[in-house]
PDB file of C-alpha atoms in Angstrom:
ATOM      1  CA  MET A   9     120.251 104.582  77.582  1.00  0.00           C
ATOM      2  CA  GLU A  10     116.984 102.795  78.744  1.00  0.00           C
ATOM      3  CA  LEU A  11     116.723  99.434  80.171  1.00  0.00           C
ATOM      4  CA  GLN A  12     114.607  97.878  77.732  1.00  0.00           C
ATOM      5  CA  HIS A  13     117.084  99.183  74.841  1.00  0.00           C
ATOM      6  CA  LEU A  14     119.612  97.235  77.105  1.00  0.00           C
ATOM      7  CA  ARG A  15     117.596  94.015  77.326  1.00  0.00           C
ATOM      8  CA  SER A  16     116.770  94.068  73.239  1.00  0.00           C
ATOM      9  CA  PHE A  17     121.102  94.806  72.871  1.00  0.00           C
ATOM     10  CA  LEU A  18     121.375  91.598  75.165  1.00  0.00           C
ATOM     11  CA  GLU A  19     118.977  89.346  73.175  1.00  0.00           C
ATOM     12  CA  VAL A  20     120.252  90.672  69.963  1.00  0.00           C
ATOM     13  CA  SER A  21     123.699  89.681  70.833  1.00  0.00           C
ATOM     14  CA  SER A  22     122.834  86.561  72.409  1.00  0.00           C
ATOM     15  CA  GLU A  23     120.584  85.375  69.270  1.00  0.00           C
ATOM     16  CA  MET A  24     123.040  87.220  66.843  1.00  0.00           C
ATOM     17  CA  SER A  25     119.771  88.448  64.812  1.00  0.00           C
ATOM     18  CA  PHE A  26     117.380  90.769  64.866  1.00  0.00           C
ATOM     19  CA  THR A  27     114.664  88.931  63.810  1.00  0.00           C
ATOM     20  CA  ARG A  28     114.710  85.796  66.532  1.00  0.00           C
ATOM     21  CA  ALA A  29     115.675  88.261  69.058  1.00  0.00           C
ATOM     22  CA  ALA A  30     112.143  90.248  67.871  1.00  0.00           C
ATOM     23  CA  LYS A  31     110.594  87.054  68.469  1.00  0.00           C
ATOM     24  CA  LYS A  32     111.651  86.239  71.760  1.00  0.00           C
ATOM     25  CA  LEU A  33     110.937  89.619  72.996  1.00  0.00           C
ATOM     26  CA  ASN A  34     107.479  89.487  71.308  1.00  0.00           C
ATOM     27  CA  TYR A  35     107.841  92.646  69.266  1.00  0.00           C
ATOM     28  CA  ALA A  36     108.245  93.713  65.830  1.00  0.00           C
ATOM     29  CA  GLN A  37     111.514  93.456  64.254  1.00  0.00           C
ATOM     30  CA  SER A  38     111.755  96.749  63.148  1.00  0.00           C
ATOM     31  CA  SER A  39     111.103  97.902  66.722  1.00  0.00           C
ATOM     32  CA  VAL A  40     113.872  96.071  68.081  1.00  0.00           C
ATOM     33  CA  THR A  41     115.885  97.515  65.024  1.00  0.00           C
ATOM     34  CA  ALA A  42     114.828 101.310  66.262  1.00  0.00           C
ATOM     35  CA  GLN A  43     115.537 100.154  69.827  1.00  0.00           C
ATOM     36  CA  ILE A  44     119.171  99.212  68.943  1.00  0.00           C
ATOM     37  CA  GLN A  45     119.728 102.249  66.746  1.00  0.00           C
ATOM     38  CA  HIS A  46     118.442 104.626  69.711  1.00  0.00           C
ATOM     39  CA  LEU A  47     121.120 102.888  72.121  1.00  0.00           C
ATOM     40  CA  GLU A  48     123.706 103.305  69.720  1.00  0.00           C
ATOM     41  CA  ALA A  49     123.024 106.939  69.065  1.00  0.00           C
ATOM     42  CA  SER A  50     122.555 107.427  72.730  1.00  0.00           C
ATOM     43  CA  LEU A  51     126.031 105.727  73.240  1.00  0.00           C
ATOM     44  CA  GLY A  52     127.541 107.699  70.169  1.00  0.00           C
ATOM     45  CA  ALA A  53     128.969 103.904  69.004  1.00  0.00           C
ATOM     46  CA  VAL A  54     128.048 101.222  66.845  1.00  0.00           C
ATOM     47  CA  LEU A  55     127.291  98.007  68.549  1.00  0.00           C
ATOM     48  CA  PHE A  56     127.079  95.541  65.496  1.00  0.00           C
ATOM     49  CA  ASP A  57     128.322  94.979  62.350  1.00  0.00           C
ATOM     50  CA  ARG A  58     125.726  94.433  60.060  1.00  0.00           C
ATOM     51  CA  ARG A  59     126.623  92.444  57.102  1.00  0.00           C
ATOM     52  CA  GLY A  60     123.587  91.745  55.203  1.00  0.00           C
ATOM     53  CA  ARG A  61     121.974  88.984  56.845  1.00  0.00           C
ATOM     54  CA  ARG A  62     124.598  88.392  59.419  1.00  0.00           C
ATOM     55  CA  ILE A  63     125.449  90.817  62.187  1.00  0.00           C
ATOM     56  CA  ALA A  64     128.557  90.405  64.687  1.00  0.00           C
ATOM     57  CA  LEU A  65     129.302  92.489  68.121  1.00  0.00           C
ATOM     58  CA  THR A  66     131.575  95.783  67.325  1.00  0.00           C
ATOM     59  CA  GLU A  67     134.038  96.161  69.757  1.00  0.00           C
ATOM     60  CA  SER A  68     132.110  98.567  71.315  1.00  0.00           C
ATOM     61  CA  GLY A  69     129.469  96.262  71.896  1.00  0.00           C
ATOM     62  CA  MET A  70     131.351  93.628  73.246  1.00  0.00           C
ATOM     63  CA  ARG A  71     132.399  95.783  75.821  1.00  0.00           C
ATOM     64  CA  LEU A  72     128.916  97.164  76.513  1.00  0.00           C
ATOM     65  CA  ARG A  73     127.671  93.406  76.858  1.00  0.00           C
ATOM     66  CA  PRO A  74     128.819  92.665  80.256  1.00  0.00           C
ATOM     67  CA  VAL A  75     128.152  96.202  81.535  1.00  0.00           C
ATOM     68  CA  ALA A  76     124.530  95.717  80.284  1.00  0.00           C
ATOM     69  CA  GLU A  77     124.142  92.246  81.766  1.00  0.00           C
ATOM     70  CA  ARG A  78     124.831  93.817  85.291  1.00  0.00           C
ATOM     71  CA  ILE A  79     122.598  96.578  84.579  1.00  0.00           C
ATOM     72  CA  VAL A  80     119.664  94.687  83.574  1.00  0.00           C
ATOM     73  CA  ALA A  81     120.575  91.805  86.874  1.00  0.00           C
ATOM     74  CA  LEU A  82     120.527  95.045  88.823  1.00  0.00           C
ATOM     75  CA  ALA A  83     117.435  95.677  87.741  1.00  0.00           C
ATOM     76  CA  ASP A  84     115.651  92.781  88.234  1.00  0.00           C
ATOM     77  CA  LEU A  85     117.217  92.392  91.614  1.00  0.00           C
ATOM     78  CA  ALA A  86     115.676  95.945  92.660  1.00  0.00           C
ATOM     79  CA  HIS A  87     112.147  94.896  91.162  1.00  0.00           C
ATOM     80  CA  ARG A  88     112.096  91.393  92.910  1.00  0.00           C
ATOM     81  CA  GLU A  89     112.971  93.439  96.195  1.00  0.00           C
ATOM     82  CA  VAL A  90     110.342  95.906  96.073  1.00  0.00           C
ATOM     83  CA  ALA A  91     107.798  93.131  94.648  1.00  0.00           C
ATOM     84  CA  GLY A  92     108.959  91.086  97.656  1.00  0.00           C
ATOM     85  CA  ALA A  93     108.302  94.026  99.861  1.00  0.00           C
ATOM     86  CA  ALA A  94     104.600  93.507  99.429  1.00  0.00           C
ATOM     87  CA  ASP A  95     104.715  89.875 100.724  1.00  0.00           C
ATOM     88  CA  ARG A  96     106.387  91.178 103.863  1.00  0.00           C
ATOM     89  CA  PRO A  97     104.471  91.596 106.896  1.00  0.00           C
ATOM     90  CA  SER A  98     103.970  95.284 108.087  1.00  0.00           C
ATOM     91  CA  GLY A  99     102.261  97.179 111.060  1.00  0.00           C
ATOM     92  CA  ARG A 100     101.561  95.147 114.080  1.00  0.00           C
ATOM     93  CA  ALA A 101     101.167  91.711 115.059  1.00  0.00           C
ATOM     94  CA  GLU A 102      98.747  91.085 117.731  1.00  0.00           C
ATOM     95  CA  ARG A 103      99.658  89.849 121.358  1.00  0.00           C
ATOM     96  CA  PRO A 104      99.632  85.877 120.489  1.00  0.00           C
ATOM     97  CA  ALA A 105     102.587  86.324 118.056  1.00  0.00           C
ATOM     98  CA  ALA A 106     104.595  88.746 120.287  1.00  0.00           C
ATOM     99  CA  GLU A 107     104.188  86.176 123.033  1.00  0.00           C
ATOM    100  CA  ALA A 108     105.516  83.227 120.738  1.00  0.00           C
ATOM    101  CA  ALA A 109     108.361  85.387 119.663  1.00  0.00           C
ATOM    102  CA  GLY A 110     109.207  86.621 122.947  1.00  0.00           C
ATOM    103  CA  PRO A 111     110.325  83.364 124.977  1.00  0.00           C
ATOM    104  CA  ALA A 112     112.291  82.055 121.957  1.00  0.00           C
ATOM    105  CA  LEU A 113     113.987  85.090 120.816  1.00  0.00           C
ATOM    106  CA  GLY A 114     114.150  86.884 124.077  1.00  0.00           C
ATOM    107  CA  ARG A 115     114.048  90.880 124.078  1.00  0.00           C
ATOM    108  CA  ALA A 116     118.092  90.938 124.213  1.00  0.00           C
ATOM    109  CA  ALA A 117     118.477  88.619 121.437  1.00  0.00           C
ATOM    110  CA  VAL A 118     116.630  90.825 118.927  1.00  0.00           C
ATOM    111  CA  PRO A 119     118.980  92.955 117.857  1.00  0.00           C
ATOM    112  CA  ARG A 120     117.712  96.326 117.008  1.00  0.00           C
ATOM    113  CA  ARG A 121     118.885  96.687 113.506  1.00  0.00           C
ATOM    114  CA  ALA A 122     116.884  93.572 112.554  1.00  0.00           C
ATOM    115  CA  GLY A 123     113.996  96.155 112.705  1.00  0.00           C
ATOM    116  CA  VAL A 124     112.063  94.688 114.945  1.00  0.00           C
ATOM    117  CA  ARG A 125     110.677  96.569 118.485  1.00  0.00           C
ATOM    118  CA  LEU A 126     109.123  95.303 121.079  1.00  0.00           C
ATOM    119  CA  PRO A 127     107.154  98.114 122.883  1.00  0.00           C
ATOM    120  CA  ALA A 128     107.050  97.120 126.802  1.00  0.00           C
ATOM    121  CA  GLN A 129     103.647  98.765 127.556  1.00  0.00           C
ATOM    122  CA  ARG A 130     101.518  97.036 124.943  1.00  0.00           C
ATOM    123  CA  GLY A 131     102.959  93.777 124.633  1.00  0.00           C
ATOM    124  CA  ARG A 132     102.722  93.802 120.768  1.00  0.00           C
ATOM    125  CA  LEU A 133     105.487  93.016 118.118  1.00  0.00           C
ATOM    126  CA  GLN A 134     106.159  95.712 115.785  1.00  0.00           C
ATOM    127  CA  LEU A 135     108.217  95.078 112.048  1.00  0.00           C
ATOM    128  CA  THR A 136     109.643  97.890 110.342  1.00  0.00           C
ATOM    129  CA  GLN A 137     110.369  97.995 107.022  1.00  0.00           C
ATOM    130  CA  ARG A 138     114.267  98.437 107.857  1.00  0.00           C
ATOM    131  CA  ALA A 139     116.154  95.276 106.457  1.00  0.00           C
ATOM    132  CA  PRO A 140     118.679  93.340 108.648  1.00  0.00           C
ATOM    133  CA  ARG A 141     122.396  94.543 108.117  1.00  0.00           C
ATOM    134  CA  ALA A 142     124.948  92.344 106.555  1.00  0.00           C
ATOM    135  CA  GLY A 143     126.086  89.932 109.305  1.00  0.00           C
ATOM    136  CA  SER A 144     123.415  90.133 111.905  1.00  0.00           C
ATOM    137  CA  SER A 145     122.894  87.244 114.159  1.00  0.00           C
ATOM    138  CA  THR A 146     118.671  87.507 113.609  1.00  0.00           C
ATOM    139  CA  SER A 147     117.416  87.353 110.302  1.00  0.00           C
ATOM    140  CA  GLN A 148     114.095  89.073 109.067  1.00  0.00           C
ATOM    141  CA  ASP A 149     113.107  86.549 107.181  1.00  0.00           C
ATOM    142  CA  ASP A 150     113.733  84.433 110.849  1.00  0.00           C
ATOM    143  CA  LEU A 151     111.237  86.372 112.832  1.00  0.00           C
ATOM    144  CA  THR A 152     108.826  86.622 110.152  1.00  0.00           C
ATOM    145  CA  ARG A 153     108.729  82.987 110.080  1.00  0.00           C
ATOM    146  CA  VAL A 154     107.889  82.884 113.807  1.00  0.00           C
ATOM    147  CA  ILE A 155     105.179  85.436 113.217  1.00  0.00           C
ATOM    148  CA  ARG A 156     103.685  83.785 110.062  1.00  0.00           C
ATOM    149  CA  SER A 157     103.450  80.285 111.826  1.00  0.00           C
ATOM    150  CA  ASN A 158     101.633  81.606 115.377  1.00  0.00           C
ATOM    151  CA  SER A 159      99.639  84.460 113.717  1.00  0.00           C
ATOM    152  CA  SER A 160      96.492  82.093 113.217  1.00  0.00           C
ATOM    153  CA  ARG A 161      96.304  81.574 117.369  1.00  0.00           C
ATOM    154  CA  THR A 162      93.290  83.927 119.067  1.00  0.00           C
ATOM    155  CA  ASP A 163      94.408  86.626 121.160  1.00  0.00           C
ATOM    156  CA  PRO A 164      93.824  85.212 124.947  1.00  0.00           C
ATOM    157  CA  ARG A 165      92.431  88.769 126.416  1.00  0.00           C
TER     158      ARG A 165
END
């Protein structure tokens, strides 16, 4: 079972037409038909009742639809999370950002699980890629906003 086959299945089941689904997906109709056939073969079940030009979901198709919606939604979420990681700062922020964040947050106010370490000997703020745990009082986004708002200042050294 492939993710694109599930996407095609969802589009066909939404449009109730292989041709309209193919147009929306920018595929040839024969490609969508082949994808559905591969999905049916991998599941060992017929998903659409094909009656000439009309189609209808079978019982198996009706059972698959909510599961396919969840799988596709999770795959989209995973893509957004990984793609969004490239936009998040990583590495070290120079002294001005650390000085700005330090008084506002205080060392004790920055929980370890927020993914932030404040090394005392260097005076630098280091962001890690760990996400904060659910229920944490300080979020990575809050810290990122503080750092970005102060990152344009120059180092007074």
